[in-house]
């Protein structure tokens, strides 16, 4: 899964249309393999984003759960902590790799 696409279900307040659009945009970018389509593909790119955004909105509106809503700030903090751990692990790995080459 693309790390830029974040869960949108079961939050208080609920996900906005802008968040649905942003998730759809990231999804289409990932599938297409580019962040900006050519002018020839702009219309089909934008249409795909709009259709996926609408589908995401319908999905989120129709999902049901018995779990209590999550707090956005807490979930964002968890994502940031996981990201920091990932980047630290990469940094350590790269240092070990450099040391192995030098040694």
PDB file of N, CA and C in Angstrom:
ATOM      1  N   UNK A   1       0.840  -1.184   0.000  1.00  0.00           N
ATOM      2  CA  UNK A   1       0.000   0.000   0.000  1.00  0.00           C
ATOM      3  C   UNK A   1       0.880   1.241   0.000  1.00  0.00           C
ATOM      4  N   UNK A   2       0.432   2.231  -0.691  1.00  0.00           N
ATOM      5  CA  UNK A   2       1.162   3.487  -0.742  1.00  0.00           C
ATOM      6  C   UNK A   2       1.148   4.138   0.638  1.00  0.00           C
ATOM      7  N   UNK A   3       2.301   4.529   1.124  1.00  0.00           N
ATOM      8  CA  UNK A   3       2.376   5.094   2.471  1.00  0.00           C
ATOM      9  C   UNK A   3       1.691   6.446   2.586  1.00  0.00           C
ATOM     10  N   UNK A   4       1.456   7.110   1.448  1.00  0.00           N
ATOM     11  CA  UNK A   4       0.791   8.412   1.494  1.00  0.00           C
ATOM     12  C   UNK A   4      -0.719   8.293   1.618  1.00  0.00           C
ATOM     13  N   UNK A   5      -1.248   7.109   1.388  1.00  0.00           N
ATOM     14  CA  UNK A   5      -2.681   6.903   1.537  1.00  0.00           C
ATOM     15  C   UNK A   5      -2.928   6.443   2.964  1.00  0.00           C
ATOM     16  N   UNK A   6      -3.680   7.223   3.698  1.00  0.00           N
ATOM     17  CA  UNK A   6      -3.927   6.921   5.107  1.00  0.00           C
ATOM     18  C   UNK A   6      -5.351   6.403   5.289  1.00  0.00           C
ATOM     19  N   UNK A   7      -5.578   5.588   6.310  1.00  0.00           N
ATOM     20  CA  UNK A   7      -6.943   5.125   6.578  1.00  0.00           C
ATOM     21  C   UNK A   7      -7.877   6.312   6.817  1.00  0.00           C
ATOM     22  N   UNK A   8      -9.090   6.195   6.313  1.00  0.00           N
ATOM     23  CA  UNK A   8     -10.071   7.265   6.449  1.00  0.00           C
ATOM     24  C   UNK A   8     -11.332   6.816   7.176  1.00  0.00           C
ATOM     25  N   UNK A   9     -11.427   5.537   7.470  1.00  0.00           N
ATOM     26  CA  UNK A   9     -12.646   4.995   8.068  1.00  0.00           C
ATOM     27  C   UNK A   9     -12.643   5.126   9.587  1.00  0.00           C
ATOM     28  N   UNK A  10     -13.807   5.425  10.122  1.00  0.00           N
ATOM     29  CA  UNK A  10     -14.066   5.433  11.557  1.00  0.00           C
ATOM     30  C   UNK A  10     -13.282   6.514  12.309  1.00  0.00           C
ATOM     31  N   UNK A  11     -13.331   7.727  11.798  1.00  0.00           N
ATOM     32  CA  UNK A  11     -12.715   8.862  12.474  1.00  0.00           C
ATOM     33  C   UNK A  11     -13.788   9.839  12.922  1.00  0.00           C
ATOM     34  N   UNK A  12     -13.468  10.584  13.942  1.00  0.00           N
ATOM     35  CA  UNK A  12     -14.345  11.646  14.411  1.00  0.00           C
ATOM     36  C   UNK A  12     -13.557  12.934  14.361  1.00  0.00           C
ATOM     37  N   UNK A  13     -13.910  13.906  13.553  1.00  0.00           N
ATOM     38  CA  UNK A  13     -15.022  13.916  12.610  1.00  0.00           C
ATOM     39  C   UNK A  13     -14.732  13.018  11.406  1.00  0.00           C
ATOM     40  N   UNK A  14     -15.775  12.643  10.664  1.00  0.00           N
ATOM     41  CA  UNK A  14     -15.593  11.750   9.506  1.00  0.00           C
ATOM     42  C   UNK A  14     -14.694  12.372   8.437  1.00  0.00           C
ATOM     43  N   UNK A  15     -14.182  11.521   7.577  1.00  0.00           N
ATOM     44  CA  UNK A  15     -13.316  11.979   6.481  1.00  0.00           C
ATOM     45  C   UNK A  15     -14.051  12.992   5.607  1.00  0.00           C
ATOM     46  N   UNK A  16     -13.323  13.974   5.153  1.00  0.00           N
ATOM     47  CA  UNK A  16     -13.894  15.004   4.284  1.00  0.00           C
ATOM     48  C   UNK A  16     -13.796  14.566   2.830  1.00  0.00           C
ATOM     49  N   UNK A  17     -14.513  15.266   1.960  1.00  0.00           N
ATOM     50  CA  UNK A  17     -14.416  14.997   0.527  1.00  0.00           C
ATOM     51  C   UNK A  17     -12.996  15.280   0.033  1.00  0.00           C
ATOM     52  N   UNK A  18     -12.349  16.276   0.606  1.00  0.00           N
ATOM     53  CA  UNK A  18     -10.969  16.603   0.213  1.00  0.00           C
ATOM     54  C   UNK A  18     -10.029  15.446   0.552  1.00  0.00           C
ATOM     55  N   UNK A  19     -10.225  14.810   1.708  1.00  0.00           N
ATOM     56  CA  UNK A  19      -9.388  13.657   2.079  1.00  0.00           C
ATOM     57  C   UNK A  19      -9.643  12.477   1.147  1.00  0.00           C
ATOM     58  N   UNK A  20     -10.892  12.281   0.753  1.00  0.00           N
ATOM     59  CA  UNK A  20     -11.219  11.223  -0.205  1.00  0.00           C
ATOM     60  C   UNK A  20     -10.542  11.508  -1.543  1.00  0.00           C
ATOM     61  N   UNK A  21     -10.581  12.760  -1.975  1.00  0.00           N
ATOM     62  CA  UNK A  21      -9.940  13.148  -3.233  1.00  0.00           C
ATOM     63  C   UNK A  21      -8.427  12.925  -3.157  1.00  0.00           C
ATOM     64  N   UNK A  22      -7.809  13.336  -2.051  1.00  0.00           N
ATOM     65  CA  UNK A  22      -6.360  13.172  -1.904  1.00  0.00           C
ATOM     66  C   UNK A  22      -5.960  11.698  -1.944  1.00  0.00           C
ATOM     67  N   UNK A  23      -6.744  10.838  -1.305  1.00  0.00           N
ATOM     68  CA  UNK A  23      -6.456   9.404  -1.321  1.00  0.00           C
ATOM     69  C   UNK A  23      -6.609   8.856  -2.734  1.00  0.00           C
ATOM     70  N   UNK A  24      -7.653   9.287  -3.441  1.00  0.00           N
ATOM     71  CA  UNK A  24      -7.872   8.837  -4.823  1.00  0.00           C
ATOM     72  C   UNK A  24      -6.733   9.304  -5.721  1.00  0.00           C
ATOM     73  N   UNK A  25      -6.295  10.531  -5.531  1.00  0.00           N
ATOM     74  CA  UNK A  25      -5.187  11.068  -6.323  1.00  0.00           C
ATOM     75  C   UNK A  25      -3.915  10.256  -6.107  1.00  0.00           C
ATOM     76  N   UNK A  26      -3.593   9.941  -4.857  1.00  0.00           N
ATOM     77  CA  UNK A  26      -2.403   9.136  -4.564  1.00  0.00           C
ATOM     78  C   UNK A  26      -2.524   7.748  -5.172  1.00  0.00           C
ATOM     79  N   UNK A  27      -3.715   7.163  -5.112  1.00  0.00           N
ATOM     80  CA  UNK A  27      -3.951   5.840  -5.670  1.00  0.00           C
ATOM     81  C   UNK A  27      -3.726   5.844  -7.182  1.00  0.00           C
ATOM     82  N   UNK A  28      -4.303   6.818  -7.876  1.00  0.00           N
ATOM     83  CA  UNK A  28      -4.144   6.902  -9.329  1.00  0.00           C
ATOM     84  C   UNK A  28      -2.682   7.161  -9.690  1.00  0.00           C
ATOM     85  N   UNK A  29      -2.018   8.035  -8.962  1.00  0.00           N
ATOM     86  CA  UNK A  29      -0.589   8.283  -9.218  1.00  0.00           C
ATOM     87  C   UNK A  29       0.225   7.008  -9.084  1.00  0.00           C
ATOM     88  N   UNK A  30      -0.077   6.217  -8.066  1.00  0.00           N
ATOM     89  CA  UNK A  30       0.653   4.971  -7.835  1.00  0.00           C
ATOM     90  C   UNK A  30       0.426   3.997  -8.990  1.00  0.00           C
ATOM     91  N   UNK A  31      -0.819   3.853  -9.417  1.00  0.00           N
ATOM     92  CA  UNK A  31      -1.146   2.927 -10.496  1.00  0.00           C
ATOM     93  C   UNK A  31      -0.507   3.363 -11.817  1.00  0.00           C
ATOM     94  N   UNK A  32      -0.589   4.658 -12.109  1.00  0.00           N
ATOM     95  CA  UNK A  32      -0.076   5.187 -13.365  1.00  0.00           C
ATOM     96  C   UNK A  32       1.452   5.243 -13.353  1.00  0.00           C
ATOM     97  N   UNK A  33       2.023   5.446 -12.176  1.00  0.00           N
ATOM     98  CA  UNK A  33       3.476   5.508 -12.076  1.00  0.00           C
ATOM     99  C   UNK A  33       4.048   6.882 -12.306  1.00  0.00           C
ATOM    100  N   UNK A  34       3.229   7.901 -12.188  1.00  0.00           N
ATOM    101  CA  UNK A  34       3.694   9.265 -12.363  1.00  0.00           C
ATOM    102  C   UNK A  34       2.878  10.201 -11.480  1.00  0.00           C
ATOM    103  N   UNK A  35       3.474  11.304 -11.087  1.00  0.00           N
ATOM    104  CA  UNK A  35       2.752  12.260 -10.256  1.00  0.00           C
ATOM    105  C   UNK A  35       1.990  13.278 -11.093  1.00  0.00           C
ATOM    106  N   UNK A  36       2.405  13.454 -12.348  1.00  0.00           N
ATOM    107  CA  UNK A  36       1.737  14.415 -13.223  1.00  0.00           C
ATOM    108  C   UNK A  36       1.593  13.793 -14.606  1.00  0.00           C
ATOM    109  N   UNK A  37       0.359  13.631 -15.058  1.00  0.00           N
ATOM    110  CA  UNK A  37       0.160  13.042 -16.384  1.00  0.00           C
ATOM    111  C   UNK A  37       0.505  14.038 -17.493  1.00  0.00           C
ATOM    112  N   UNK A  38       0.726  13.518 -18.681  1.00  0.00           N
ATOM    113  CA  UNK A  38       0.943  14.390 -19.837  1.00  0.00           C
ATOM    114  C   UNK A  38      -0.358  15.111 -20.161  1.00  0.00           C
ATOM    115  N   UNK A  39      -0.255  16.159 -20.959  1.00  0.00           N
ATOM    116  CA  UNK A  39      -1.465  16.886 -21.336  1.00  0.00           C
ATOM    117  C   UNK A  39      -2.449  15.978 -22.065  1.00  0.00           C
ATOM    118  N   UNK A  40      -1.924  15.044 -22.832  1.00  0.00           N
ATOM    119  CA  UNK A  40      -2.789  14.119 -23.576  1.00  0.00           C
ATOM    120  C   UNK A  40      -3.580  13.213 -22.647  1.00  0.00           C
ATOM    121  N   UNK A  41      -3.055  12.930 -21.463  1.00  0.00           N
ATOM    122  CA  UNK A  41      -3.702  12.019 -20.517  1.00  0.00           C
ATOM    123  C   UNK A  41      -4.370  12.727 -19.342  1.00  0.00           C
ATOM    124  N   UNK A  42      -4.295  14.058 -19.292  1.00  0.00           N
ATOM    125  CA  UNK A  42      -4.815  14.792 -18.148  1.00  0.00           C
ATOM    126  C   UNK A  42      -6.304  14.533 -17.907  1.00  0.00           C
ATOM    127  N   UNK A  43      -7.104  14.538 -18.972  1.00  0.00           N
ATOM    128  CA  UNK A  43      -8.550  14.365 -18.819  1.00  0.00           C
ATOM    129  C   UNK A  43      -8.889  12.989 -18.250  1.00  0.00           C
ATOM    130  N   UNK A  44      -8.286  11.941 -18.783  1.00  0.00           N
ATOM    131  CA  UNK A  44      -8.577  10.591 -18.299  1.00  0.00           C
ATOM    132  C   UNK A  44      -8.049  10.406 -16.878  1.00  0.00           C
ATOM    133  N   UNK A  45      -6.918  11.016 -16.573  1.00  0.00           N
ATOM    134  CA  UNK A  45      -6.352  10.982 -15.222  1.00  0.00           C
ATOM    135  C   UNK A  45      -7.319  11.633 -14.231  1.00  0.00           C
ATOM    136  N   UNK A  46      -7.778  12.844 -14.569  1.00  0.00           N
ATOM    137  CA  UNK A  46      -8.704  13.571 -13.692  1.00  0.00           C
ATOM    138  C   UNK A  46     -10.025  12.818 -13.531  1.00  0.00           C
ATOM    139  N   UNK A  47     -10.509  12.202 -14.607  1.00  0.00           N
ATOM    140  CA  UNK A  47     -11.751  11.442 -14.536  1.00  0.00           C
ATOM    141  C   UNK A  47     -11.591  10.245 -13.594  1.00  0.00           C
ATOM    142  N   UNK A  48     -10.456   9.566 -13.687  1.00  0.00           N
ATOM    143  CA  UNK A  48     -10.205   8.419 -12.803  1.00  0.00           C
ATOM    144  C   UNK A  48     -10.168   8.867 -11.347  1.00  0.00           C
ATOM    145  N   UNK A  49      -9.509   9.976 -11.067  1.00  0.00           N
ATOM    146  CA  UNK A  49      -9.444  10.493  -9.700  1.00  0.00           C
ATOM    147  C   UNK A  49     -10.847  10.814  -9.196  1.00  0.00           C
ATOM    148  N   UNK A  50     -11.662  11.460 -10.024  1.00  0.00           N
ATOM    149  CA  UNK A  50     -13.026  11.826  -9.621  1.00  0.00           C
ATOM    150  C   UNK A  50     -13.875  10.582  -9.353  1.00  0.00           C
ATOM    151  N   UNK A  51     -13.768   9.577 -10.226  1.00  0.00           N
ATOM    152  CA  UNK A  51     -14.561   8.358 -10.051  1.00  0.00           C
ATOM    153  C   UNK A  51     -14.135   7.589  -8.799  1.00  0.00           C
ATOM    154  N   UNK A  52     -12.850   7.490  -8.580  1.00  0.00           N
ATOM    155  CA  UNK A  52     -12.357   6.777  -7.393  1.00  0.00           C
ATOM    156  C   UNK A  52     -12.708   7.549  -6.129  1.00  0.00           C
ATOM    157  N   UNK A  53     -12.604   8.862  -6.184  1.00  0.00           N
ATOM    158  CA  UNK A  53     -12.968   9.692  -5.035  1.00  0.00           C
ATOM    159  C   UNK A  53     -14.434   9.485  -4.666  1.00  0.00           C
ATOM    160  N   UNK A  54     -15.306   9.445  -5.667  1.00  0.00           N
ATOM    161  CA  UNK A  54     -16.733   9.216  -5.421  1.00  0.00           C
ATOM    162  C   UNK A  54     -16.960   7.830  -4.828  1.00  0.00           C
ATOM    163  N   UNK A  55     -16.220   6.838  -5.325  1.00  0.00           N
ATOM    164  CA  UNK A  55     -16.348   5.478  -4.792  1.00  0.00           C
ATOM    165  C   UNK A  55     -15.874   5.406  -3.348  1.00  0.00           C
ATOM    166  N   UNK A  56     -14.795   6.100  -3.051  1.00  0.00           N
ATOM    167  CA  UNK A  56     -14.281   6.129  -1.676  1.00  0.00           C
ATOM    168  C   UNK A  56     -15.323   6.765  -0.752  1.00  0.00           C
ATOM    169  N   UNK A  57     -15.914   7.862  -1.198  1.00  0.00           N
ATOM    170  CA  UNK A  57     -16.931   8.539  -0.390  1.00  0.00           C
ATOM    171  C   UNK A  57     -18.102   7.597  -0.098  1.00  0.00           C
ATOM    172  N   UNK A  58     -18.591   6.890  -1.136  1.00  0.00           N
ATOM    173  CA  UNK A  58     -19.697   5.939  -0.948  1.00  0.00           C
ATOM    174  C   UNK A  58     -19.297   4.823  -0.002  1.00  0.00           C
ATOM    175  N   UNK A  59     -18.099   4.304  -0.172  1.00  0.00           N
ATOM    176  CA  UNK A  59     -17.617   3.232   0.691  1.00  0.00           C
ATOM    177  C   UNK A  59     -17.592   3.682   2.153  1.00  0.00           C
ATOM    178  N   UNK A  60     -16.986   4.819   2.404  1.00  0.00           N
ATOM    179  CA  UNK A  60     -16.883   5.305   3.783  1.00  0.00           C
ATOM    180  C   UNK A  60     -18.251   5.598   4.386  1.00  0.00           C
ATOM    181  N   UNK A  61     -19.154   6.122   3.568  1.00  0.00           N
ATOM    182  CA  UNK A  61     -20.496   6.424   4.066  1.00  0.00           C
ATOM    183  C   UNK A  61     -21.288   5.167   4.400  1.00  0.00           C
ATOM    184  N   UNK A  62     -21.006   4.069   3.701  1.00  0.00           N
ATOM    185  CA  UNK A  62     -21.787   2.839   3.887  1.00  0.00           C
ATOM    186  C   UNK A  62     -21.174   1.848   4.874  1.00  0.00           C
ATOM    187  N   UNK A  63     -19.905   2.005   5.219  1.00  0.00           N
ATOM    188  CA  UNK A  63     -19.287   1.082   6.166  1.00  0.00           C
ATOM    189  C   UNK A  63     -19.890   1.251   7.560  1.00  0.00           C
ATOM    190  N   UNK A  64     -20.005   0.145   8.275  1.00  0.00           N
ATOM    191  CA  UNK A  64     -20.497   0.188   9.653  1.00  0.00           C
ATOM    192  C   UNK A  64     -19.475  -0.487  10.558  1.00  0.00           C
ATOM    193  N   UNK A  65     -19.424  -0.047  11.791  1.00  0.00           N
ATOM    194  CA  UNK A  65     -18.508  -0.641  12.757  1.00  0.00           C
ATOM    195  C   UNK A  65     -19.056  -0.428  14.163  1.00  0.00           C
ATOM    196  N   UNK A  66     -18.689  -1.351  15.040  1.00  0.00           N
ATOM    197  CA  UNK A  66     -19.061  -1.211  16.446  1.00  0.00           C
ATOM    198  C   UNK A  66     -17.917  -0.583  17.242  1.00  0.00           C
ATOM    199  N   UNK A  67     -16.770  -0.413  16.611  1.00  0.00           N
ATOM    200  CA  UNK A  67     -15.601   0.157  17.281  1.00  0.00           C
ATOM    201  C   UNK A  67     -15.799   1.655  17.501  1.00  0.00           C
ATOM    202  N   UNK A  68     -15.247   2.163  18.585  1.00  0.00           N
ATOM    203  CA  UNK A  68     -15.356   3.607  18.817  1.00  0.00           C
ATOM    204  C   UNK A  68     -14.521   4.369  17.784  1.00  0.00           C
ATOM    205  N   UNK A  69     -14.942   5.579  17.424  1.00  0.00           N
ATOM    206  CA  UNK A  69     -14.184   6.365  16.447  1.00  0.00           C
ATOM    207  C   UNK A  69     -12.762   6.635  16.932  1.00  0.00           C
ATOM    208  N   UNK A  70     -11.839   6.695  15.980  1.00  0.00           N
ATOM    209  CA  UNK A  70     -10.443   6.973  16.292  1.00  0.00           C
ATOM    210  C   UNK A  70     -10.205   8.486  16.274  1.00  0.00           C
ATOM    211  N   UNK A  71      -9.209   8.903  17.033  1.00  0.00           N
ATOM    212  CA  UNK A  71      -8.816  10.312  17.067  1.00  0.00           C
ATOM    213  C   UNK A  71      -7.749  10.547  16.006  1.00  0.00           C
ATOM    214  N   UNK A  72      -7.962  11.533  15.163  1.00  0.00           N
ATOM    215  CA  UNK A  72      -7.030  11.819  14.066  1.00  0.00           C
ATOM    216  C   UNK A  72      -5.617  12.123  14.571  1.00  0.00           C
ATOM    217  N   UNK A  73      -5.523  12.900  15.641  1.00  0.00           N
ATOM    218  CA  UNK A  73      -4.209  13.298  16.145  1.00  0.00           C
ATOM    219  C   UNK A  73      -3.417  12.082  16.631  1.00  0.00           C
ATOM    220  N   UNK A  74      -4.096  11.161  17.314  1.00  0.00           N
ATOM    221  CA  UNK A  74      -3.414   9.958  17.812  1.00  0.00           C
ATOM    222  C   UNK A  74      -2.940   9.080  16.665  1.00  0.00           C
ATOM    223  N   UNK A  75      -3.776   8.912  15.655  1.00  0.00           N
ATOM    224  CA  UNK A  75      -3.403   8.083  14.508  1.00  0.00           C
ATOM    225  C   UNK A  75      -2.253   8.724  13.729  1.00  0.00           C
ATOM    226  N   UNK A  76      -2.271  10.043  13.598  1.00  0.00           N
ATOM    227  CA  UNK A  76      -1.186  10.751  12.915  1.00  0.00           C
ATOM    228  C   UNK A  76       0.124  10.575  13.689  1.00  0.00           C
ATOM    229  N   UNK A  77       0.063  10.646  15.007  1.00  0.00           N
ATOM    230  CA  UNK A  77       1.260  10.455  15.830  1.00  0.00           C
ATOM    231  C   UNK A  77       1.810   9.039  15.661  1.00  0.00           C
ATOM    232  N   UNK A  78       0.927   8.051  15.594  1.00  0.00           N
ATOM    233  CA  UNK A  78       1.370   6.660  15.381  1.00  0.00           C
ATOM    234  C   UNK A  78       2.060   6.514  14.031  1.00  0.00           C
ATOM    235  N   UNK A  79       1.477   7.142  12.981  1.00  0.00           N
ATOM    236  CA  UNK A  79       2.089   7.072  11.644  1.00  0.00           C
ATOM    237  C   UNK A  79       3.470   7.717  11.653  1.00  0.00           C
ATOM    238  N   UNK A  80       3.584   8.861  12.328  1.00  0.00           N
ATOM    239  CA  UNK A  80       4.871   9.556  12.390  1.00  0.00           C
ATOM    240  C   UNK A  80       5.906   8.720  13.133  1.00  0.00           C
ATOM    241  N   UNK A  81       5.504   8.058  14.198  1.00  0.00           N
ATOM    242  CA  UNK A  81       6.427   7.209  14.959  1.00  0.00           C
ATOM    243  C   UNK A  81       6.902   6.033  14.113  1.00  0.00           C
ATOM    244  N   UNK A  82       5.976   5.394  13.368  1.00  0.00           N
ATOM    245  CA  UNK A  82       6.368   4.280  12.493  1.00  0.00           C
ATOM    246  C   UNK A  82       7.326   4.760  11.412  1.00  0.00           C
ATOM    247  N   UNK A  83       7.061   5.924  10.875  1.00  0.00           N
ATOM    248  CA  UNK A  83       7.920   6.486   9.844  1.00  0.00           C
ATOM    249  C   UNK A  83       9.313   6.764  10.400  1.00  0.00           C
ATOM    250  N   UNK A  84       9.388   7.332  11.579  1.00  0.00           N
ATOM    251  CA  UNK A  84      10.681   7.618  12.207  1.00  0.00           C
ATOM    252  C   UNK A  84      11.464   6.327  12.440  1.00  0.00           C
ATOM    253  N   UNK A  85      10.781   5.279  12.874  1.00  0.00           N
ATOM    254  CA  UNK A  85      11.444   3.985  13.076  1.00  0.00           C
ATOM    255  C   UNK A  85      11.988   3.438  11.763  1.00  0.00           C
ATOM    256  N   UNK A  86      11.190   3.540  10.690  1.00  0.00           N
ATOM    257  CA  UNK A  86      11.624   3.065   9.372  1.00  0.00           C
ATOM    258  C   UNK A  86      12.878   3.799   8.918  1.00  0.00           C
ATOM    259  N   UNK A  87      12.842   5.138   9.018  1.00  0.00           N
ATOM    260  CA  UNK A  87      13.972   5.928   8.548  1.00  0.00           C
ATOM    261  C   UNK A  87      15.215   5.696   9.405  1.00  0.00           C
ATOM    262  N   UNK A  88      15.041   5.481  10.686  1.00  0.00           N
ATOM    263  CA  UNK A  88      16.183   5.172  11.550  1.00  0.00           C
ATOM    264  C   UNK A  88      16.769   3.818  11.165  1.00  0.00           C
ATOM    265  N   UNK A  89      15.930   2.837  10.894  1.00  0.00           N
ATOM    266  CA  UNK A  89      16.412   1.512  10.485  1.00  0.00           C
ATOM    267  C   UNK A  89      17.171   1.615   9.165  1.00  0.00           C
ATOM    268  N   UNK A  90      16.696   2.424   8.246  1.00  0.00           N
ATOM    269  CA  UNK A  90      17.386   2.617   6.968  1.00  0.00           C
ATOM    270  C   UNK A  90      18.738   3.280   7.198  1.00  0.00           C
ATOM    271  N   UNK A  91      18.750   4.297   8.060  1.00  0.00           N
ATOM    272  CA  UNK A  91      20.007   5.002   8.345  1.00  0.00           C
ATOM    273  C   UNK A  91      21.038   4.048   8.932  1.00  0.00           C
ATOM    274  N   UNK A  92      20.635   3.223   9.895  1.00  0.00           N
ATOM    275  CA  UNK A  92      21.538   2.264  10.531  1.00  0.00           C
ATOM    276  C   UNK A  92      22.049   1.262   9.495  1.00  0.00           C
ATOM    277  N   UNK A  93      21.162   0.768   8.657  1.00  0.00           N
ATOM    278  CA  UNK A  93      21.554  -0.182   7.623  1.00  0.00           C
ATOM    279  C   UNK A  93      22.584   0.435   6.681  1.00  0.00           C
ATOM    280  N   UNK A  94      22.350   1.661   6.252  1.00  0.00           N
ATOM    281  CA  UNK A  94      23.281   2.324   5.344  1.00  0.00           C
ATOM    282  C   UNK A  94      24.638   2.544   5.995  1.00  0.00           C
ATOM    283  N   UNK A  95      24.660   2.896   7.280  1.00  0.00           N
ATOM    284  CA  UNK A  95      25.931   3.058   7.999  1.00  0.00           C
ATOM    285  C   UNK A  95      26.686   1.737   8.061  1.00  0.00           C
ATOM    286  N   UNK A  96      25.977   0.648   8.332  1.00  0.00           N
ATOM    287  CA  UNK A  96      26.608  -0.666   8.391  1.00  0.00           C
ATOM    288  C   UNK A  96      27.162  -1.067   7.028  1.00  0.00           C
ATOM    289  N   UNK A  97      26.429  -0.757   6.006  1.00  0.00           N
ATOM    290  CA  UNK A  97      26.862  -1.062   4.635  1.00  0.00           C
ATOM    291  C   UNK A  97      28.136  -0.301   4.287  1.00  0.00           C
ATOM    292  N   UNK A  98      28.169   1.002   4.634  1.00  0.00           N
ATOM    293  CA  UNK A  98      29.355   1.823   4.380  1.00  0.00           C
ATOM    294  C   UNK A  98      30.554   1.302   5.169  1.00  0.00           C
ATOM    295  N   UNK A  99      30.316   0.920   6.417  1.00  0.00           N
ATOM    296  CA  UNK A  99      31.396   0.399   7.269  1.00  0.00           C
ATOM    297  C   UNK A  99      31.936  -0.919   6.707  1.00  0.00           C
ATOM    298  N   UNK A 100      31.064  -1.755   6.191  1.00  0.00           N
ATOM    299  CA  UNK A 100      31.485  -3.027   5.613  1.00  0.00           C
ATOM    300  C   UNK A 100      32.332  -2.806   4.365  1.00  0.00           C
ATOM    301  N   UNK A 101      31.985  -1.812   3.557  1.00  0.00           N
ATOM    302  CA  UNK A 101      32.754  -1.501   2.355  1.00  0.00           C
ATOM    303  C   UNK A 101      34.126  -0.929   2.718  1.00  0.00           C
ATOM    304  N   UNK A 102      34.143  -0.104   3.769  1.00  0.00           N
ATOM    305  CA  UNK A 102      35.396   0.545   4.184  1.00  0.00           C
ATOM    306  C   UNK A 102      36.334  -0.445   4.861  1.00  0.00           C
ATOM    307  N   UNK A 103      35.763  -1.477   5.501  1.00  0.00           N
ATOM    308  CA  UNK A 103      36.542  -2.413   6.295  1.00  0.00           C
ATOM    309  C   UNK A 103      37.093  -3.504   5.543  1.00  0.00           C
TER     310      UNK A 103
END
